[in-house]
Amino acid sequence: MQTSQKHQRVSVIHGLYHKPVQEIDSYCMPHFQILDTNMFSEVGSQGKSVSFETCNEKFFTLDSSPATTEFLNCDSPSAVSVLSNRSPFSPQGSHTCSSDPHHSPDIHSGSSFSGCSGVDDSSDLKHRLREIEKMLGVESEIVDSHFCSFKAESRQAPSMATWKMMENNKMDLPRVLIECACAVSESETTRAMELMEVLGNMVSVSGEPIQRLGAYMLEGLRARLERSGSAIYKSLKCNEPTSSELLSYMSILYQIVPFWRFAYISANVVIREAIQYEPRIHIIDFQIAQGSQWMALFEDLARRPGGPPFVRITGVDDSQSAFARGGGLSLVEKRLLKQAQSLNVPFEFHGAAMCGSEVKLETLRIRPGEAIVVNCPYVLHHMADESVSTENHRDRLLRLIKSLSPKVMTLVEQESNTNTSPFLGRFRETLDYYTAMFESIDVARPRDDKQRISAEQHCVARDIVNMVACEGQQRVERHELFTKWWSRLTMAGLSPYPLSSSVTYAVKDLLREFNPNFRTEQRHGALYLGWKNRAMATCSAWR
């Protein structure tokens, strides 16, 4: 590793940024789902513009100002501790896009949050810039991953306009990321590469939250500039971790942030109440994963007065879940069967090894006399809608669910708006949402914790790169706000299923295990999970 006189070079391994003092394994990330959203600002007919302003090491999003609306139902001025364990968050940030015209009245989304910029403002900015300038002339240390490499000979000295922009913005990392995204969007290749050179020395996977996020967003910008995102998955297929490693990474995030458990616990309370008198239950789970969600439900059903009901589960699976699990759906079946037998719960399992968008009515093997429950945790945002395909699997699947006349359908999704937003608006939204997510992860583990770094790389970064680098069918991370989901579900003929206070109590009890900046609020028929003043995910129920 080469060093300059006063500054050690940043090493880029397969496009993931590391400070050289860190001895951290670098992999490319298999798919992992994540939450998102911006909460508690009005969503009007005109989309919200997003800008970043430096203010005593804080920056604010949405309308260039802090939100004045807080979570409303906290028990005290101190935030209720909140938990969850899977995903990221926010409304459209570009003035060129308008928000969904079909949103339900009186349902508001949006928010602002503050955070550290992660950049050490030096009193001698010109000296720092000179140091960076020296580095631009040396041989590239970027490892060629076939798609994400810039050769030293293609580099040019940054223009005076770029240096002036950098000096005016005092090396503010979010601002520079947005400037780079603008250059990429406008096909200003030379300017984009200049900014990427500077950004490469501002980001670090072991740094502050914004520095870690910046590393992955920069990788997305590189991929977009070189291949327009079409080859991103191929470029990230190098050195994949084994299934056992991936499981351990997921387990780390499951423990330190509440997104997944928020989904499991809230949905289970709704389901338990909806089927409390049903003798035969058919659960259709569109994201079965390890089947962990149903272990706790079996325990509840085993305690039912008069004995447990007969339970049949149809588990929908895809290749990424199978990879993470280390095997097919037979492993899930064995695990659930063992739990059911130990509790004397009559049980049957049916595996559907396919993506959710491939599910048809005949896949589900519906039987008369069974109360149908449909579970959709962080999965529908992967379905292509009318903006991607004429088949519109997102709405088709909702109509299929309605045709089943379910006792209840539970929906958990990231509260973010990245589906149809143009690139720049989506970039700002991703930056806003994932800053909150990385902050929430940061409070749970030390900065140099290798497990946390690996978990972020394998379970979060790939989603970020996909949203930044990819378009069309290659972009599978397409989150929508609850207002849009409300519109889609009601248009499909589904009606809101009221959430009882038990759901809120269960989630609040869960969040006591986590940092008090996690918050929850029930409003407009949904339960929101947030970090500080930023909504990250929603749980709602339908029938």
XYZ file of C-alpha atoms in Angstrom:
543
model
C 0.000 0.000 0.000
C 1.474 3.346 -0.982
C 1.346 6.404 1.254
C 1.823 10.085 0.654
C 3.861 12.188 3.082
C 1.024 13.056 5.394
C -1.914 11.127 4.101
C -2.425 7.394 3.711
C -4.219 6.366 0.585
C -7.697 4.930 0.648
C -7.744 1.419 -0.746
C -10.700 0.369 -2.849
C -11.328 -3.369 -2.901
C -13.981 -4.374 -5.430
C -15.285 -0.844 -5.161
C -15.829 -0.933 -1.368
C -13.842 1.701 0.487
C -11.557 0.829 3.393
C -9.009 2.736 5.394
C -5.791 0.719 5.026
C -5.283 0.481 8.801
C -8.337 -1.752 8.952
C -7.758 -5.445 8.313
C -11.247 -6.244 7.107
C -12.350 -8.909 4.674
C -14.024 -7.434 1.604
C -16.839 -9.246 -0.140
C -19.503 -8.345 -2.610
C -22.957 -8.415 -1.182
C -25.770 -10.893 -1.781
C -29.224 -9.391 -1.749
C -30.706 -8.251 1.510
C -33.830 -6.201 2.070
C -33.993 -2.936 3.877
C -36.494 -0.327 5.101
C -36.963 3.295 4.316
C -38.895 6.596 4.607
C -39.229 10.156 5.604
C -41.914 10.897 8.073
C -44.222 13.570 9.293
C -44.152 16.255 6.657
C -47.058 16.937 4.360
C -47.218 15.006 1.116
C -48.930 17.306 -1.302
C -49.671 17.183 -4.973
C -46.240 18.645 -5.648
C -43.235 16.570 -4.643
C -41.009 17.767 -1.837
C -37.664 19.244 -2.821
C -34.647 18.142 -0.860
C -31.518 20.076 -0.137
C -28.716 19.862 2.380
C -27.515 22.755 4.501
C -24.482 22.735 6.725
C -25.415 23.950 10.199
C -23.167 23.208 13.148
C -22.401 19.707 11.882
C -26.061 19.003 11.115
C -27.896 18.852 7.834
C -31.593 18.802 7.249
C -33.687 17.302 4.494
C -37.086 18.109 3.008
C -37.873 21.753 2.315
C -34.371 22.716 3.465
C -35.488 23.011 7.071
C -35.936 20.933 10.206
C -39.304 19.273 10.705
C -41.531 20.901 13.301
C -43.707 17.846 13.772
C -42.575 15.163 16.193
C -43.869 11.689 16.869
C -47.170 12.342 18.575
C -47.844 9.451 20.893
C -44.677 9.072 22.918
C -45.388 8.549 26.570
C -42.955 11.237 27.668
C -40.628 13.848 26.188
C -37.936 11.212 26.201
C -38.282 8.972 23.194
C -39.669 5.499 23.564
C -37.008 2.914 22.800
C -37.803 1.255 19.470
C -36.622 -1.861 17.656
C -36.818 -3.662 14.379
C -34.528 -5.683 12.252
C -34.570 -5.509 8.579
C -34.374 -2.601 6.069
C -34.125 1.461 5.028
C -36.404 5.099 4.151
C -38.220 8.868 2.406
C -40.431 11.014 0.027
C -39.368 12.280 -3.362
C -36.650 14.798 -3.220
C -36.577 16.222 -6.724
C -38.573 19.211 -7.719
C -39.021 17.673 -11.099
C -41.229 14.891 -9.732
C -44.637 15.157 -8.275
C -45.836 12.908 -5.491
C -48.458 10.275 -6.084
C -51.721 11.925 -7.204
C -53.776 9.048 -5.819
C -52.677 9.341 -2.216
C -55.323 9.010 0.453
C -56.462 12.291 2.042
C -55.132 13.186 5.472
C -52.327 10.647 5.353
C -49.018 12.428 5.672
C -45.485 11.235 5.242
C -42.145 12.922 5.343
C -39.662 14.153 7.910
C -36.298 15.532 8.624
C -33.441 14.297 10.685
C -30.107 15.612 11.715
C -26.781 13.879 11.747
C -23.047 14.288 11.598
C -21.491 15.078 8.279
C -18.614 12.795 9.162
C -16.084 15.250 7.719
C -13.391 16.879 9.804
C -13.405 20.527 8.729
C -9.775 21.639 8.726
C -8.774 25.206 9.427
C -6.294 24.864 6.610
C -8.598 23.730 3.805
C -6.163 24.722 1.093
C -3.515 22.484 2.622
C -5.936 19.530 2.559
C -6.813 20.217 -1.050
C -3.140 20.344 -1.994
C -2.615 16.976 -0.315
C -5.517 15.480 -2.266
C -4.214 17.066 -5.475
C -0.862 15.315 -4.969
C -2.650 11.995 -4.702
C -4.443 12.415 -7.997
C -1.257 11.977 -9.943
C -0.092 8.693 -8.473
C -0.926 5.234 -9.777
C -4.435 4.027 -9.035
C -4.878 1.516 -6.220
C -8.375 0.636 -7.307
C -8.616 -3.097 -7.847
C -10.055 -3.810 -11.253
C -13.378 -5.609 -10.791
C -14.063 -5.468 -14.540
C -16.777 -2.877 -14.105
C -15.713 -0.561 -11.274
C -12.236 0.724 -12.084
C -10.819 4.025 -13.192
C -7.358 3.839 -14.716
C -4.717 6.307 -13.612
C -4.015 7.370 -17.170
C -7.622 8.521 -17.617
C -7.397 10.927 -14.691
C -7.247 14.658 -15.196
C -6.447 17.392 -12.750
C -9.634 18.751 -11.122
C -10.875 21.935 -12.702
C -10.820 25.276 -10.907
C -14.633 25.183 -10.791
C -14.487 21.887 -8.908
C -11.937 23.199 -6.405
C -14.024 26.338 -5.892
C -17.143 24.257 -5.294
C -15.250 22.112 -2.793
C -13.897 25.123 -0.941
C -17.283 26.873 -0.844
C -18.906 23.766 0.620
C -16.075 23.207 3.135
C -15.744 19.568 2.108
C -19.311 18.781 3.198
C -19.709 15.113 2.254
C -23.480 15.029 1.555
C -23.167 18.107 -0.631
C -20.257 16.677 -2.587
C -22.124 13.401 -3.098
C -25.071 15.307 -4.552
C -22.778 17.406 -6.743
C -21.229 14.188 -8.058
C -24.669 12.672 -8.677
C -25.637 15.794 -10.637
C -22.520 15.465 -12.764
C -23.250 11.795 -13.432
C -26.869 12.605 -14.242
C -25.823 15.277 -16.724
C -23.163 13.016 -18.296
C -20.374 15.382 -17.264
C -17.847 12.558 -17.098
C -14.728 14.610 -16.399
C -16.359 16.550 -13.574
C -17.887 13.383 -12.145
C -14.504 11.648 -12.079
C -12.907 14.686 -10.421
C -15.508 14.596 -7.668
C -15.135 10.836 -7.283
C -11.408 11.316 -6.725
C -12.149 13.736 -3.909
C -14.951 11.602 -2.474
C -12.688 8.565 -2.386
C -10.635 10.355 0.259
C -13.645 11.438 2.297
C -15.366 8.088 2.782
C -14.531 5.043 4.893
C -16.392 1.847 5.798
C -15.056 2.198 9.344
C -15.811 5.915 9.698
C -18.798 7.932 10.828
C -22.244 6.932 9.504
C -22.201 9.400 6.610
C -18.684 8.305 5.641
C -19.725 4.654 5.528
C -22.854 5.418 3.555
C -20.831 7.654 1.248
C -18.528 4.737 0.404
C -21.425 2.671 -0.929
C -23.151 5.567 -2.683
C -19.863 6.440 -4.371
C -19.573 2.846 -5.568
C -23.067 3.157 -7.011
C -22.126 6.362 -8.824
C -19.025 4.701 -10.285
C -21.085 1.767 -11.530
C -23.710 4.056 -13.008
C -21.120 6.178 -14.787
C -19.349 3.170 -16.298
C -22.221 0.815 -17.096
C -25.407 2.747 -16.335
C -26.106 0.118 -13.702
C -26.891 -2.698 -16.122
C -23.988 -4.867 -14.958
C -24.016 -4.009 -11.262
C -25.039 -7.450 -10.042
C -22.361 -9.086 -12.151
C -19.745 -6.692 -10.805
C -20.834 -7.492 -7.261
C -20.721 -11.276 -7.696
C -17.056 -11.477 -6.742
C -16.003 -13.334 -3.594
C -19.503 -13.955 -2.265
C -19.613 -15.075 1.351
C -20.734 -18.579 2.134
C -24.316 -19.082 3.244
C -23.214 -19.564 6.856
C -21.357 -16.243 6.748
C -24.348 -14.454 5.272
C -26.576 -15.858 7.984
C -24.206 -14.516 10.600
C -24.267 -11.059 8.991
C -28.065 -11.043 8.988
C -28.052 -12.208 12.580
C -25.888 -9.240 13.553
C -28.345 -6.750 12.081
C -31.252 -8.693 13.603
C -29.687 -8.131 17.017
C -28.635 -4.496 16.777
C -31.516 -2.857 14.852
C -35.233 -3.633 15.188
C -36.458 -3.583 11.597
C -37.025 -7.327 11.131
C -38.432 -7.959 14.569
C -40.722 -4.979 14.118
C -42.148 -6.773 11.087
C -42.462 -10.157 12.804
C -43.906 -8.992 16.095
C -46.412 -6.480 14.712
C -47.678 -8.920 12.086
C -47.960 -11.793 14.566
C -50.108 -9.768 16.963
C -52.462 -8.841 14.111
C -52.643 -12.431 12.864
C -53.173 -13.929 16.303
C -56.128 -11.629 16.955
C -57.646 -12.207 13.498
C -57.625 -16.024 13.707
C -58.274 -16.532 17.415
C -61.455 -18.546 16.796
C -60.460 -20.297 13.549
C -59.945 -24.106 13.689
C -57.973 -24.334 10.413
C -55.482 -21.697 9.255
C -53.555 -21.330 5.998
C -50.674 -18.824 6.219
C -49.239 -17.663 2.891
C -45.841 -16.105 3.560
C -44.329 -14.258 0.612
C -40.945 -13.958 2.357
C -40.486 -17.138 4.401
C -36.703 -16.689 4.941
C -35.800 -18.960 7.885
C -39.410 -19.283 9.061
C -38.440 -17.608 12.345
C -41.578 -15.485 12.466
C -43.814 -18.513 12.953
C -41.914 -20.092 15.824
C -43.357 -17.530 18.253
C -46.838 -17.787 16.711
C -46.823 -21.558 17.282
C -46.185 -20.909 20.972
C -49.167 -18.545 21.134
C -51.445 -20.972 19.305
C -50.395 -23.839 21.587
C -51.795 -21.890 24.545
C -55.183 -21.322 22.931
C -58.084 -22.489 25.139
C -59.519 -25.701 23.724
C -56.274 -26.610 21.966
C -54.310 -25.285 18.980
C -55.773 -25.052 15.462
C -54.503 -26.910 12.404
C -51.889 -24.733 10.691
C -50.713 -24.947 7.102
C -47.982 -22.644 5.819
C -47.160 -21.932 2.193
C -43.658 -20.473 2.125
C -42.644 -18.499 -0.952
C -38.916 -18.497 -1.521
C -36.340 -17.222 -3.998
C -32.770 -18.138 -4.797
C -31.294 -15.435 -2.579
C -33.194 -16.711 0.456
C -32.085 -20.243 -0.335
C -28.476 -19.058 -0.601
C -28.664 -17.239 2.738
C -30.228 -20.252 4.375
C -27.689 -22.667 3.005
C -30.339 -24.862 1.401
C -33.863 -25.131 0.056
C -37.254 -24.908 1.685
C -36.911 -28.394 3.110
C -34.736 -26.861 5.831
C -37.518 -24.453 6.775
C -40.045 -27.276 6.776
C -37.914 -29.398 9.123
C -37.373 -26.521 11.492
C -41.039 -25.551 11.692
C -42.202 -29.139 11.908
C -39.910 -29.771 14.862
C -41.279 -26.692 16.661
C -44.898 -27.603 15.913
C -44.453 -31.177 17.128
C -42.848 -30.032 20.364
C -45.919 -27.859 21.029
C -48.505 -30.362 19.724
C -49.631 -27.959 16.996
C -51.035 -29.825 13.951
C -48.904 -28.570 11.068
C -48.341 -28.925 7.339
C -45.850 -27.097 5.126
C -45.938 -26.351 1.405
C -42.886 -24.813 -0.246
C -43.147 -22.575 -3.300
C -39.562 -22.118 -4.512
C -40.023 -19.065 -6.717
C -39.990 -15.293 -6.660
C -43.158 -13.659 -5.412
C -43.848 -12.164 -8.832
C -44.173 -15.709 -10.233
C -46.894 -16.794 -7.808
C -50.204 -17.765 -9.380
C -53.448 -18.953 -7.817
C -52.620 -22.596 -8.483
C -49.292 -22.150 -6.655
C -51.107 -21.586 -3.363
C -53.178 -24.807 -3.277
C -56.160 -23.184 -1.616
C -58.446 -25.558 0.302
C -62.011 -24.879 1.404
C -62.633 -24.352 5.106
C -59.277 -22.732 5.867
C -58.958 -19.174 7.160
C -56.382 -17.537 4.893
C -53.694 -15.244 6.242
C -51.279 -13.454 3.886
C -47.949 -12.136 5.163
C -45.863 -9.661 3.119
C -42.783 -8.483 5.061
C -40.526 -6.187 3.012
C -41.218 -8.050 -0.199
C -43.774 -6.218 -2.367
C -41.346 -3.400 -3.183
C -39.377 -5.956 -5.226
C -42.342 -6.535 -7.535
C -42.217 -4.615 -10.811
C -45.133 -2.235 -11.266
C -46.625 -0.396 -14.240
C -43.551 1.850 -14.513
C -41.347 -1.178 -15.259
C -43.478 -3.823 -16.932
C -46.845 -4.059 -18.627
C -47.439 -7.171 -16.504
C -47.450 -4.968 -13.381
C -46.827 -7.813 -10.913
C -47.182 -5.480 -7.938
C -50.847 -4.738 -8.568
C -51.536 -8.186 -10.031
C -50.392 -9.806 -6.816
C -52.573 -7.505 -4.713
C -55.603 -8.419 -6.806
C -54.741 -12.106 -6.383
C -54.588 -11.651 -2.618
C -57.969 -9.920 -2.631
C -59.465 -12.802 -4.610
C -58.507 -15.163 -1.760
C -60.808 -13.272 0.644
C -58.140 -13.387 3.360
C -58.994 -13.138 7.023
C -56.170 -10.626 7.170
C -53.165 -9.512 5.115
C -50.187 -7.956 6.885
C -47.927 -5.547 5.004
C -44.587 -4.218 6.269
C -42.568 -1.927 4.016
C -39.799 0.631 4.143
C -41.185 4.150 4.300
C -39.295 5.566 1.373
C -40.003 6.850 -2.108
C -37.588 5.382 -4.631
C -39.888 3.598 -7.049
C -40.649 6.101 -9.795
C -38.460 9.013 -8.678
C -36.023 10.309 -11.301
C -32.378 9.618 -10.557
C -31.468 12.788 -8.646
C -34.574 12.706 -6.484
C -33.971 9.029 -5.778
C -30.323 9.711 -4.924
C -31.278 12.376 -2.385
C -33.947 10.133 -0.931
C -31.516 7.224 -0.615
C -28.932 9.475 1.025
C -31.530 10.770 3.473
C -33.027 7.405 4.368
C -29.805 5.461 4.732
C -28.113 8.177 6.755
C -30.762 7.498 9.380
C -30.218 3.757 9.053
C -26.434 3.984 9.382
C -26.841 6.273 12.392
C -29.109 3.705 14.033
C -26.560 0.947 13.408
C -23.710 3.148 14.584
C -25.010 3.503 18.153
C -25.003 -0.270 18.628
C -21.470 -1.226 17.606
C -18.002 0.403 17.664
C -16.824 2.105 14.481
C -14.075 -0.441 13.872
C -16.225 -3.487 14.637
C -15.484 -5.985 11.838
C -18.820 -7.766 12.182
C -20.742 -4.514 11.782
C -18.670 -3.561 8.731
C -19.287 -6.954 7.119
C -23.006 -6.821 7.962
C -23.364 -3.404 6.341
C -21.466 -4.514 3.245
C -23.374 -7.741 2.730
C -26.822 -6.797 3.982
C -27.224 -3.097 3.148
C -24.707 -1.922 0.554
C -25.995 -3.954 -2.376
C -29.450 -2.415 -2.031
C -27.922 1.067 -1.986
C -25.830 0.383 -5.085
C -28.856 -1.064 -6.857
C -30.916 2.071 -6.236
C -28.128 4.396 -7.342
C -26.674 2.488 -10.284
C -29.554 0.633 -11.886
C -32.600 1.493 -13.960
C -35.438 -0.427 -15.549
C -35.742 -4.100 -14.763
C -32.227 -4.165 -13.277
C -33.403 -1.921 -10.423
C -35.260 -4.170 -8.004
C -35.230 -1.870 -4.963
C -38.390 0.178 -5.548
C -39.826 1.455 -2.277
C -43.044 3.402 -1.928
C -44.561 5.504 0.850
C -47.521 4.256 2.840
C -49.737 6.761 1.008
C -48.949 4.995 -2.272
C -49.441 1.550 -0.764
C -52.802 2.729 0.570
C -53.774 3.763 -2.942
C -52.634 0.478 -4.494
C -54.335 -1.701 -1.896
C -57.659 0.119 -1.992
C -57.636 0.106 -5.805
C -57.146 -3.667 -5.634
C -60.323 -3.879 -3.522
C -58.686 -4.401 -0.117
C -59.855 -2.507 2.966
C -57.862 -1.400 6.020
C -57.946 -3.764 8.985
C -57.784 -1.726 12.210
C -54.701 -2.276 14.353
C -55.457 -2.807 18.029
C -53.526 -1.129 20.824
C -51.935 -4.526 21.475
C -49.816 -4.106 18.347
C -48.379 -0.815 19.562
C -47.741 -2.166 23.053
C -45.920 -5.205 21.672
C -43.636 -3.079 19.484
C -42.931 -0.600 22.275
C -41.997 -3.471 24.532
C -39.620 -4.722 21.847
C -38.032 -1.310 21.432
C -36.980 -1.158 25.055
C -34.050 -3.338 24.013
C -32.780 -0.650 21.646
C -31.541 2.909 21.561
C -34.207 5.404 22.739
C -33.984 7.235 19.398
C -36.072 4.435 17.881
C -39.701 5.549 18.064
C -43.115 4.289 17.131
C -46.431 5.909 16.339
C -49.784 4.555 15.222
C -51.750 6.815 12.915
C -53.938 6.703 9.824
C -54.295 2.938 10.090
C -50.596 2.117 10.167
C -47.902 1.654 12.784
C -44.753 3.642 11.998
C -41.258 2.770 13.159
C -38.831 5.677 13.123
C -35.312 6.712 13.978
C -35.335 10.157 15.633
C -37.775 12.144 13.484
C -37.424 9.932 10.434
C -39.984 7.243 9.603
C -38.259 4.054 8.519
C -40.975 1.430 8.122
C -44.720 0.932 8.401
C -46.895 -2.007 9.364
C -50.503 -2.130 8.208
C -53.223 -4.775 7.936
C -55.829 -5.341 5.201
C -58.671 -7.642 4.222
